[in-house]
Amino acid sequence: MMKEKQSPLKLVVGITLGITVLLVALVIVGNMDSESNESTVENHVPIDGQPVLGESEAPVKVVEFGDYKCPACKEWGESIFPQLTDEYVDTEKVAFSYVNVLFHGEESELAALAAESVYQQDPDGYWEFHKALFDEQPSGDHDSEWVTEEKILEVAEDVPNVDTDKLASDIENGAAMNEVNKDTELVNEFDIQLTPTIIVNDTVIEDPFDYEAIQTTIEEELEGNE
Ligand code: CA
């Protein structure tokens, strides 16, 4: 008789334990999900007409929205970009593009216009100019004016196939302004709020300095392409 009285209690305890275990499991799974906070955008960023580093037909496209006046972009270029290049761009798994963001006013615009003009003259030399211009960003007082036409021409002098006289007149005439405006349209379309913003296919990397998150997203996209 005692056994019969105890069993409903055991059943209740058993069910409670079961529910508790299930809830704990759900919380754990939920937390695992929230570990990758990456959000997605509706479409891939269209990169036609943009500078492309690596194999343009690579299965994964990584786009940086950056600003030559932005200190975090310089830091990203020095810390994360070389790893990304070694592991994925040089191995033809990723095509990398850079889109100009003009969050720091006239100097951002001048730098973007110059870079687009260099790209029009010498698509291969563009990346050399790109890096050399970021190298000129002062590490201390980056708010002080440093993007000047003089500085740009000095940087461009070292890029082999760039005619600096043509570059000077292209800058003065705003010859590549259409390209700068096209980038601004992308900034608006993809609602870019921070620089650098890194988008891998259609995934916006929450923390651009989290290289593992970038790796994970690229690997997932590569698997999806197999
Ligand atoms: Ca562009």
Coordinates of N, CA and C and ligand atoms in Angstrom, one line a residue:
M1 N 0.8 -1.2 0.0 CA 0.0 0.0 0.0 C 0.9 1.3 0.0
M2 N 1.9 1.2 0.8 CA 2.8 2.4 0.9 C 3.4 2.7 -0.5
K3 N 3.8 1.7 -1.2 CA 4.4 1.9 -2.5 C 3.4 2.6 -3.5
E4 N 2.1 2.2 -3.4 CA 1.1 2.9 -4.3 C 1.0 4.3 -4.0
K5 N 1.1 4.7 -2.7 CA 1.0 6.1 -2.3 C 2.2 6.9 -2.7
Q6 N 3.4 6.2 -2.7 CA 4.6 7.0 -3.0 C 4.7 7.2 -4.6
S7 N 4.2 6.3 -5.3 CA 4.5 6.4 -6.8 C 4.0 7.7 -7.4
P8 N 2.8 8.3 -7.1 CA 2.5 9.5 -7.8 C 3.5 10.7 -7.4
L9 N 4.0 10.7 -6.2 CA 4.9 11.7 -5.8 C 6.2 11.5 -6.6
K10 N 6.7 10.2 -6.7 CA 7.9 10.0 -7.5 C 7.7 10.5 -9.0
L11 N 6.4 10.2 -9.4 CA 6.1 10.6 -10.8 C 6.3 12.2 -11.0
V12 N 5.7 12.9 -9.9 CA 5.7 14.4 -10.0 C 7.2 14.8 -9.9
V13 N 8.0 14.2 -9.0 CA 9.4 14.6 -8.9 C 10.1 14.3 -10.2
G14 N 9.8 13.1 -10.7 CA 10.4 12.8 -12.0 C 10.1 13.7 -13.1
I15 N 8.8 14.1 -13.2 CA 8.4 15.1 -14.3 C 9.1 16.4 -14.0
T16 N 9.1 16.9 -12.7 CA 9.7 18.1 -12.4 C 11.2 18.1 -12.8
L17 N 11.9 17.0 -12.4 CA 13.3 16.9 -12.8 C 13.5 17.0 -14.3
G18 N 12.6 16.2 -15.0 CA 12.7 16.2 -16.4 C 12.5 17.6 -17.0
I19 N 11.5 18.3 -16.5 CA 11.3 19.7 -17.1 C 12.5 20.6 -16.8
T20 N 13.0 20.4 -15.5 CA 14.2 21.2 -15.2 C 15.3 21.0 -16.1
V21 N 15.6 19.7 -16.4 CA 16.7 19.3 -17.3 C 16.5 19.9 -18.6
L22 N 15.2 19.8 -19.1 CA 14.9 20.3 -20.4 C 15.1 21.8 -20.5
L23 N 14.6 22.5 -19.4 CA 14.8 24.0 -19.4 C 16.2 24.4 -19.4
V24 N 17.0 23.7 -18.6 CA 18.5 24.0 -18.5 C 19.1 23.8 -19.9
A25 N 18.7 22.7 -20.5 CA 19.2 22.4 -21.9 C 18.8 23.5 -22.8
L26 N 17.6 24.0 -22.8 CA 17.1 25.0 -23.7 C 17.9 26.3 -23.4
V27 N 18.2 26.6 -22.2 CA 18.9 27.8 -21.8 C 20.3 27.7 -22.4
I28 N 20.9 26.5 -22.3 CA 22.3 26.3 -22.8 C 22.3 26.5 -24.3
V29 N 21.3 25.8 -25.0 CA 21.3 26.0 -26.5 C 21.0 27.4 -26.8
G30 N 20.1 28.1 -26.1 CA 19.9 29.5 -26.3 C 21.1 30.3 -26.2
N31 N 21.9 30.1 -25.2 CA 23.2 30.8 -25.0 C 24.1 30.5 -26.1
M32 N 24.2 29.2 -26.6 CA 25.1 28.9 -27.6 C 24.7 29.7 -28.9
D33 N 23.4 29.8 -29.1 CA 23.0 30.6 -30.3 C 23.4 32.0 -30.2
S34 N 23.3 32.6 -28.9 CA 23.5 34.0 -28.8 C 25.0 34.3 -28.8
E35 N 25.8 33.2 -28.7 CA 27.3 33.5 -28.8 C 27.7 34.0 -30.2
S36 N 27.0 33.6 -31.3 CA 27.2 34.2 -32.5 C 26.1 35.2 -32.8
N37 N 26.5 36.5 -32.5 CA 25.5 37.6 -32.6 C 25.4 38.2 -34.0
E38 N 26.1 37.6 -34.9 CA 26.1 38.1 -36.2 C 24.7 38.3 -36.8
S39 N 24.5 39.4 -37.5 CA 23.2 39.6 -38.1 C 23.3 39.5 -39.6
T40 N 22.2 39.3 -40.3 CA 22.4 39.2 -41.7 C 21.7 40.3 -42.5
V41 N 22.2 40.5 -43.7 CA 21.5 41.5 -44.5 C 20.8 40.8 -45.6
E42 N 19.9 41.4 -46.3 CA 19.0 40.7 -47.3 C 19.8 40.2 -48.5
N43 N 20.8 41.0 -48.9 CA 21.5 40.6 -50.1 C 23.0 40.7 -49.8
H44 N 23.8 40.1 -50.7 CA 25.2 40.3 -50.6 C 25.5 41.8 -51.1
V45 N 26.6 42.3 -50.6 CA 26.9 43.7 -51.1 C 27.4 43.6 -52.5
P46 N 26.7 44.3 -53.4 CA 27.2 44.2 -54.8 C 28.5 44.8 -55.0
I47 N 29.5 44.1 -55.6 CA 30.9 44.6 -55.6 C 31.3 44.9 -57.1
D48 N 30.3 45.0 -58.0 CA 30.7 45.4 -59.3 C 31.2 46.8 -59.3
G49 N 32.3 47.0 -60.0 CA 33.0 48.3 -60.0 C 33.8 48.6 -58.8
Q50 N 33.8 47.7 -57.8 CA 34.6 47.9 -56.6 C 36.0 47.3 -56.8
P51 N 37.0 47.8 -56.1 CA 38.3 47.1 -56.1 C 38.1 45.7 -55.5
V52 N 38.8 44.7 -56.1 CA 38.7 43.4 -55.6 C 40.1 42.8 -55.4
L53 N 40.4 42.4 -54.2 CA 41.7 41.7 -53.9 C 41.4 40.2 -53.9
G54 N 42.2 39.5 -54.7 CA 42.1 38.0 -54.7 C 41.3 37.6 -56.0
E55 N 40.8 36.4 -56.0 CA 40.1 35.8 -57.1 C 38.7 36.4 -57.1
S56 N 38.3 37.1 -58.1 CA 37.0 37.8 -58.1 C 35.8 36.8 -58.1
E57 N 36.1 35.6 -58.6 CA 35.0 34.6 -58.6 C 35.1 33.7 -57.4
A58 N 35.8 34.1 -56.4 CA 35.9 33.3 -55.1 C 34.5 33.1 -54.5
P59 N 34.3 31.9 -53.9 CA 33.0 31.6 -53.4 C 32.5 32.5 -52.3
V60 N 33.4 33.1 -51.6 CA 33.0 34.0 -50.5 C 33.5 35.4 -50.7
K61 N 32.6 36.4 -50.5 CA 33.0 37.8 -50.7 C 33.0 38.5 -49.3
V62 N 34.1 39.1 -49.0 CA 34.2 39.9 -47.8 C 34.3 41.3 -48.2
V63 N 33.5 42.2 -47.6 CA 33.5 43.6 -47.9 C 33.8 44.4 -46.6
E64 N 34.7 45.3 -46.7 CA 35.0 46.2 -45.6 C 34.4 47.5 -46.0
F65 N 33.6 48.1 -45.1 CA 33.2 49.4 -45.2 C 34.1 50.2 -44.3
G66 N 35.0 51.0 -44.9 CA 36.0 51.7 -44.1 C 36.2 53.2 -44.5
D67 N 37.0 53.8 -43.7 CA 37.2 55.3 -43.8 C 38.7 55.5 -43.5
Y68 N 39.4 56.2 -44.5 CA 40.8 56.4 -44.3 C 41.1 57.2 -43.0
K69 N 40.1 58.0 -42.6 CA 40.3 58.8 -41.4 C 40.0 58.1 -40.1
C70 N 39.6 56.8 -40.2 CA 39.1 56.1 -39.0 C 40.2 55.3 -38.4
P71 N 40.6 55.6 -37.1 CA 41.7 54.8 -36.5 C 41.4 53.3 -36.4
A72 N 40.2 52.9 -36.1 CA 39.9 51.5 -36.0 C 40.1 50.8 -37.3
C73 N 39.9 51.5 -38.4 CA 40.1 50.9 -39.7 C 41.6 50.7 -40.0
K74 N 42.4 51.6 -39.6 CA 43.8 51.5 -39.7 C 44.2 50.2 -38.8
E75 N 43.7 50.2 -37.6 CA 44.1 49.1 -36.7 C 43.6 47.7 -37.3
W76 N 42.4 47.7 -37.9 CA 41.9 46.5 -38.5 C 42.8 46.0 -39.7
G77 N 43.2 47.0 -40.4 CA 44.0 46.8 -41.6 C 45.4 46.2 -41.2
E78 N 45.8 46.5 -40.0 CA 47.1 46.1 -39.5 C 47.1 44.8 -38.7
S79 N 45.9 44.5 -38.1 CA 45.8 43.3 -37.2 C 45.0 42.2 -37.8
I80 N 43.9 42.5 -38.4 CA 43.0 41.4 -38.9 C 43.2 41.1 -40.4
F81 N 43.3 42.2 -41.2 CA 43.4 42.0 -42.6 C 44.6 41.1 -43.1
P82 N 45.8 41.2 -42.5 CA 46.9 40.3 -42.9 C 46.5 38.8 -42.7
Q83 N 45.9 38.5 -41.6 CA 45.5 37.1 -41.3 C 44.5 36.7 -42.3
L84 N 43.5 37.5 -42.6 CA 42.4 37.2 -43.6 C 43.1 37.0 -45.0
T85 N 44.0 37.8 -45.3 CA 44.7 37.7 -46.6 C 45.4 36.4 -46.7
D86 N 46.2 36.1 -45.7 CA 47.1 34.9 -45.7 C 46.2 33.6 -45.8
E87 N 45.1 33.6 -45.0 CA 44.4 32.4 -44.9 C 43.3 32.2 -46.0
Y88 N 42.7 33.3 -46.5 CA 41.6 33.1 -47.4 C 41.7 33.8 -48.7
V89 N 42.4 35.0 -48.8 CA 42.4 35.7 -50.0 C 43.5 35.1 -50.9
D90 N 44.7 34.8 -50.3 CA 45.8 34.2 -51.1 C 45.5 32.8 -51.6
T91 N 44.6 32.2 -50.9 CA 44.2 30.8 -51.2 C 43.0 30.7 -52.1
E92 N 42.5 31.9 -52.6 CA 41.4 32.1 -53.5 C 40.1 31.6 -53.0
K93 N 39.9 31.6 -51.7 CA 38.6 31.3 -51.1 C 37.8 32.5 -50.9
V94 N 38.4 33.7 -50.8 CA 37.7 34.9 -50.5 C 38.1 36.0 -51.5
A95 N 37.2 36.7 -52.0 CA 37.4 38.0 -52.7 C 37.1 39.1 -51.7
F96 N 38.1 40.0 -51.6 CA 38.0 41.1 -50.6 C 37.8 42.4 -51.3
S97 N 36.8 43.2 -50.9 CA 36.5 44.5 -51.4 C 36.5 45.6 -50.3
Y98 N 36.8 46.8 -50.7 CA 36.7 47.9 -49.8 C 35.8 49.0 -50.3
V99 N 34.8 49.4 -49.5 CA 33.9 50.4 -49.9 C 34.1 51.7 -49.0
N100 N 34.2 52.8 -49.6 CA 34.4 54.1 -48.8 C 33.3 54.6 -48.0
V101 N 33.6 54.9 -46.8 CA 32.6 55.5 -45.9 C 33.1 56.9 -45.5
L102 N 32.2 57.9 -45.6 CA 32.7 59.3 -45.3 C 32.2 59.8 -44.0
F103 N 32.6 59.2 -42.9 CA 32.1 59.6 -41.6 C 32.9 60.7 -41.0
H104 N 34.1 61.0 -41.6 CA 34.9 62.1 -41.0 C 35.1 63.3 -41.9
G105 N 34.0 63.6 -42.6 CA 33.9 64.8 -43.4 C 34.8 64.9 -44.6
E106 N 35.3 66.2 -44.8 CA 36.0 66.5 -46.1 C 37.3 65.6 -46.3
E107 N 38.0 65.3 -45.3 CA 39.2 64.5 -45.4 C 38.9 63.1 -45.9
S108 N 37.8 62.6 -45.3 CA 37.3 61.2 -45.7 C 37.0 61.3 -47.2
E109 N 36.3 62.3 -47.6 CA 35.9 62.4 -49.0 C 37.1 62.6 -50.0
L110 N 38.1 63.4 -49.6 CA 39.3 63.6 -50.4 C 40.0 62.3 -50.5
A111 N 40.2 61.6 -49.4 CA 40.9 60.3 -49.4 C 40.2 59.3 -50.3
A112 N 38.9 59.3 -50.2 CA 38.1 58.3 -51.0 C 38.2 58.7 -52.5
L113 N 38.1 60.0 -52.8 CA 38.1 60.4 -54.2 C 39.5 60.1 -54.8
A114 N 40.6 60.3 -54.0 CA 41.9 60.0 -54.5 C 42.0 58.5 -54.7
A115 N 41.6 57.7 -53.8 CA 41.7 56.2 -53.9 C 40.9 55.7 -55.1
E116 N 39.7 56.2 -55.3 CA 38.9 55.8 -56.5 C 39.6 56.3 -57.8
S117 N 40.3 57.4 -57.8 CA 41.0 57.9 -58.9 C 42.2 57.0 -59.2
V118 N 42.9 56.6 -58.2 CA 44.0 55.7 -58.3 C 43.5 54.4 -58.9
Y119 N 42.4 53.9 -58.4 CA 41.8 52.6 -58.9 C 41.5 52.7 -60.3
Q120 N 41.0 53.9 -60.8 CA 40.7 54.0 -62.2 C 42.0 53.9 -63.1
Q121 N 43.1 54.5 -62.6 CA 44.3 54.5 -63.3 C 45.0 53.1 -63.3
D122 N 45.0 52.5 -62.1 CA 45.8 51.3 -61.9 C 45.1 50.4 -60.8
P123 N 44.2 49.5 -61.3 CA 43.5 48.7 -60.3 C 44.4 47.8 -59.4
D124 N 45.5 47.4 -60.0 CA 46.4 46.6 -59.1 C 47.2 47.5 -58.1
G125 N 47.5 48.7 -58.6 CA 48.3 49.6 -57.7 C 47.4 50.1 -56.6
Y126 N 46.0 50.0 -56.8 CA 45.1 50.6 -55.8 C 45.4 50.1 -54.4
W127 N 45.7 48.8 -54.2 CA 45.8 48.2 -52.9 C 47.1 48.7 -52.2
E128 N 48.1 48.9 -53.0 CA 49.3 49.5 -52.5 C 49.1 50.9 -52.0
F129 N 48.4 51.7 -52.8 CA 48.0 53.1 -52.4 C 47.2 53.0 -51.1
H130 N 46.2 52.1 -51.1 CA 45.3 52.0 -50.0 C 46.0 51.8 -48.6
K131 N 47.0 50.8 -48.7 CA 47.7 50.5 -47.5 C 48.6 51.7 -47.1
A132 N 49.3 52.3 -48.1 CA 50.2 53.4 -47.9 C 49.5 54.6 -47.3
L133 N 48.3 54.8 -47.7 CA 47.5 56.0 -47.2 C 47.2 55.7 -45.7
F134 N 46.7 54.5 -45.4 CA 46.4 54.2 -44.0 C 47.7 54.3 -43.2
D135 N 48.8 53.9 -43.7 CA 50.1 54.0 -43.0 C 50.4 55.5 -42.6
E136 N 49.9 56.4 -43.4 CA 50.1 57.8 -43.1 C 49.2 58.4 -42.0
Q137 N 48.2 57.6 -41.7 CA 47.3 58.1 -40.6 C 48.1 58.2 -39.3
P138 N 48.2 59.4 -38.7 CA 48.9 59.5 -37.5 C 48.3 58.6 -36.4
S139 N 49.1 57.9 -35.6 CA 48.6 57.0 -34.6 C 48.1 57.8 -33.4
G140 N 48.6 59.0 -33.2 CA 48.2 59.7 -32.0 C 47.0 60.6 -32.3
D141 N 47.2 61.8 -32.7 CA 46.1 62.8 -32.9 C 45.5 62.6 -34.3
H142 N 44.7 61.6 -34.5 CA 44.1 61.3 -35.8 C 43.1 62.3 -36.2
D143 N 42.6 63.2 -35.3 CA 41.6 64.2 -35.6 C 42.2 65.4 -36.4
S144 N 43.5 65.5 -36.2 CA 44.2 66.7 -36.8 C 44.2 66.4 -38.3
E145 N 44.3 67.5 -39.1 CA 44.2 67.3 -40.6 C 45.5 66.6 -41.1
W146 N 45.3 65.5 -41.8 CA 46.5 64.9 -42.4 C 46.2 64.5 -43.8
V147 N 44.9 64.3 -44.2 CA 44.7 64.0 -45.6 C 44.7 65.3 -46.4
T148 N 45.7 65.5 -47.1 CA 45.8 66.7 -48.0 C 46.2 66.2 -49.3
E149 N 46.0 67.1 -50.3 CA 46.3 66.7 -51.7 C 47.8 66.4 -51.8
E150 N 48.6 67.2 -51.1 CA 50.1 67.1 -51.1 C 50.4 65.7 -50.6
K151 N 49.8 65.3 -49.4 CA 50.1 64.0 -48.8 C 49.7 62.9 -49.8
I152 N 48.5 63.0 -50.4 CA 48.1 62.0 -51.4 C 49.0 61.8 -52.5
L153 N 49.5 62.9 -53.1 CA 50.4 62.8 -54.2 C 51.7 62.2 -53.8
E154 N 52.2 62.5 -52.6 CA 53.4 62.0 -52.0 C 53.3 60.4 -51.9
V155 N 52.1 60.0 -51.4 CA 51.9 58.6 -51.3 C 51.8 57.9 -52.7
A156 N 51.2 58.6 -53.6 CA 51.0 58.0 -54.9 C 52.3 57.9 -55.7
E157 N 53.2 58.8 -55.4 CA 54.6 58.8 -56.0 C 55.2 57.4 -56.0
D158 N 54.9 56.7 -54.9 CA 55.6 55.4 -54.8 C 54.8 54.2 -55.4
V159 N 53.6 54.5 -56.0 CA 52.8 53.5 -56.6 C 53.2 53.5 -58.1
P160 N 53.9 52.4 -58.6 CA 54.6 52.5 -59.9 C 53.8 53.0 -61.1
N161 N 52.5 52.5 -61.3 CA 51.8 52.8 -62.5 C 50.9 54.0 -62.4
V162 N 51.1 54.8 -61.4 CA 50.2 56.0 -61.2 C 50.8 57.3 -61.7
D163 N 50.2 58.0 -62.6 CA 50.6 59.2 -63.1 C 50.1 60.3 -62.1
T164 N 51.0 60.9 -61.3 CA 50.6 61.8 -60.3 C 50.0 63.1 -60.8
D165 N 50.5 63.5 -62.0 CA 49.9 64.8 -62.6 C 48.4 64.5 -62.9
K166 N 48.2 63.3 -63.5 CA 46.8 63.0 -63.9 C 46.0 62.9 -62.6
L167 N 46.6 62.2 -61.6 CA 45.9 62.1 -60.3 C 45.5 63.4 -59.7
A168 N 46.4 64.4 -59.8 CA 46.1 65.7 -59.2 C 44.9 66.4 -60.0
S169 N 44.9 66.2 -61.3 CA 43.8 66.9 -62.1 C 42.5 66.1 -61.9
D170 N 42.7 64.8 -61.8 CA 41.4 64.0 -61.5 C 40.8 64.3 -60.2
I171 N 41.7 64.6 -59.2 CA 41.1 65.0 -57.9 C 40.4 66.3 -58.0
E172 N 41.1 67.3 -58.6 CA 40.6 68.6 -58.8 C 39.3 68.6 -59.5
N173 N 39.2 67.8 -60.6 CA 38.0 67.7 -61.4 C 36.9 66.8 -60.8
G174 N 37.2 66.1 -59.7 CA 36.3 65.2 -59.1 C 35.9 64.0 -60.1
A175 N 37.0 63.6 -60.9 CA 36.7 62.6 -62.0 C 36.1 61.3 -61.5
A176 N 36.4 60.9 -60.2 CA 35.8 59.6 -59.8 C 34.7 59.8 -58.7
M177 N 34.2 61.0 -58.7 CA 33.1 61.3 -57.7 C 31.9 60.4 -57.8
N178 N 31.6 59.9 -59.1 CA 30.5 59.0 -59.2 C 30.8 57.7 -58.4
E179 N 32.0 57.3 -58.3 CA 32.4 56.1 -57.6 C 32.2 56.3 -56.1
V180 N 32.6 57.5 -55.6 CA 32.5 57.9 -54.2 C 31.0 57.9 -53.8
N181 N 30.2 58.5 -54.7 CA 28.7 58.5 -54.5 C 28.1 57.1 -54.5
K182 N 28.6 56.3 -55.4 CA 28.1 54.9 -55.4 C 28.4 54.2 -54.1
D183 N 29.5 54.5 -53.5 CA 29.9 53.9 -52.2 C 28.9 54.4 -51.1
T184 N 28.7 55.7 -51.2 CA 27.8 56.3 -50.2 C 26.4 55.7 -50.3
E185 N 25.9 55.4 -51.5 CA 24.6 54.7 -51.7 C 24.6 53.4 -51.0
L186 N 25.8 52.6 -51.1 CA 25.9 51.3 -50.4 C 25.8 51.5 -48.9
V187 N 26.5 52.5 -48.4 CA 26.6 52.8 -47.0 C 25.1 53.0 -46.5
N188 N 24.3 53.8 -47.3 CA 22.9 54.0 -46.9 C 22.1 52.7 -47.0
E189 N 22.3 52.0 -48.1 CA 21.5 50.8 -48.4 C 21.7 49.8 -47.3
F190 N 23.0 49.6 -46.9 CA 23.3 48.6 -45.9 C 23.3 49.1 -44.5
D191 N 22.9 50.4 -44.3 CA 22.7 51.0 -43.0 C 23.9 50.9 -42.2
I192 N 25.1 51.3 -42.8 CA 26.3 51.2 -42.1 C 26.4 52.3 -41.0
Q193 N 26.7 51.9 -39.8 CA 26.7 52.8 -38.7 C 28.1 53.0 -38.1
L194 N 29.0 52.0 -38.3 CA 30.3 52.0 -37.7 C 31.3 51.6 -38.7
T195 N 32.5 52.1 -38.5 CA 33.6 51.7 -39.4 C 34.7 51.1 -38.5
P196 N 35.4 50.0 -38.9 CA 35.0 49.2 -40.1 C 33.8 48.4 -39.8
T197 N 33.0 48.2 -40.8 CA 32.0 47.1 -40.8 C 32.4 46.1 -41.8
I198 N 32.4 44.8 -41.3 CA 32.8 43.7 -42.2 C 31.6 42.8 -42.5
I199 N 31.4 42.6 -43.8 CA 30.3 41.8 -44.2 C 30.8 40.6 -45.0
V200 N 30.5 39.4 -44.5 CA 30.9 38.2 -45.2 C 29.7 37.6 -45.9
N201 N 29.7 37.6 -47.2 CA 28.5 37.3 -48.0 C 27.3 38.1 -47.5
D202 N 26.4 37.5 -46.7 CA 25.3 38.3 -46.2 C 25.3 38.4 -44.7
T203 N 26.4 38.2 -44.1 CA 26.5 38.2 -42.6 C 27.4 39.4 -42.2
V204 N 26.8 40.2 -41.3 CA 27.5 41.3 -40.8 C 28.2 40.8 -39.5
I205 N 29.5 41.0 -39.5 CA 30.3 40.5 -38.3 C 30.1 41.5 -37.2
E206 N 29.6 41.0 -36.0 CA 29.3 42.0 -35.0 C 30.5 42.7 -34.4
D207 N 31.6 41.9 -34.2 CA 32.9 42.5 -33.8 C 33.9 42.3 -34.8
P208 N 34.3 43.3 -35.6 CA 35.2 43.1 -36.7 C 36.6 42.7 -36.3
F209 N 36.9 42.9 -35.0 CA 38.2 42.4 -34.5 C 38.2 41.0 -33.9
D210 N 37.1 40.3 -34.0 CA 37.0 38.9 -33.6 C 37.3 38.1 -34.8
Y211 N 38.6 37.8 -35.0 CA 39.0 37.1 -36.2 C 38.3 35.7 -36.3
E212 N 38.2 35.1 -35.1 CA 37.5 33.7 -35.0 C 36.1 33.8 -35.6
A213 N 35.4 34.8 -35.3 CA 34.0 35.0 -35.8 C 34.0 35.1 -37.3
I214 N 35.0 35.8 -37.8 CA 35.2 36.0 -39.3 C 35.5 34.6 -39.9
Q215 N 36.4 33.9 -39.3 CA 36.8 32.6 -39.8 C 35.6 31.6 -39.8
T216 N 34.8 31.6 -38.7 CA 33.7 30.7 -38.5 C 32.7 31.0 -39.6
T217 N 32.4 32.3 -39.9 CA 31.4 32.7 -40.9 C 31.9 32.3 -42.3
I218 N 33.2 32.5 -42.5 CA 33.7 32.2 -43.9 C 33.6 30.7 -44.1
E219 N 34.0 29.9 -43.0 CA 34.0 28.4 -43.1 C 32.6 27.9 -43.4
E220 N 31.6 28.5 -42.7 CA 30.2 28.1 -42.9 C 29.8 28.4 -44.4
E221 N 30.2 29.6 -44.8 CA 29.8 29.9 -46.2 C 30.5 29.0 -47.2
L222 N 31.8 28.7 -46.9 CA 32.5 27.8 -47.8 C 31.8 26.4 -47.9
E223 N 31.4 25.9 -46.7 CA 30.7 24.6 -46.6 C 29.4 24.7 -47.4
G224 N 28.7 25.8 -47.3 CA 27.4 26.0 -48.0 C 27.6 26.0 -49.5
N225 N 28.8 26.3 -49.9 CA 29.1 26.4 -51.4 C 29.5 25.1 -52.0
E226 N 29.8 24.1 -51.1 CA 30.3 22.8 -51.6 C 29.3 22.0 -52.3
Ligands
CA1 CA 34.2 52.2 -54.3

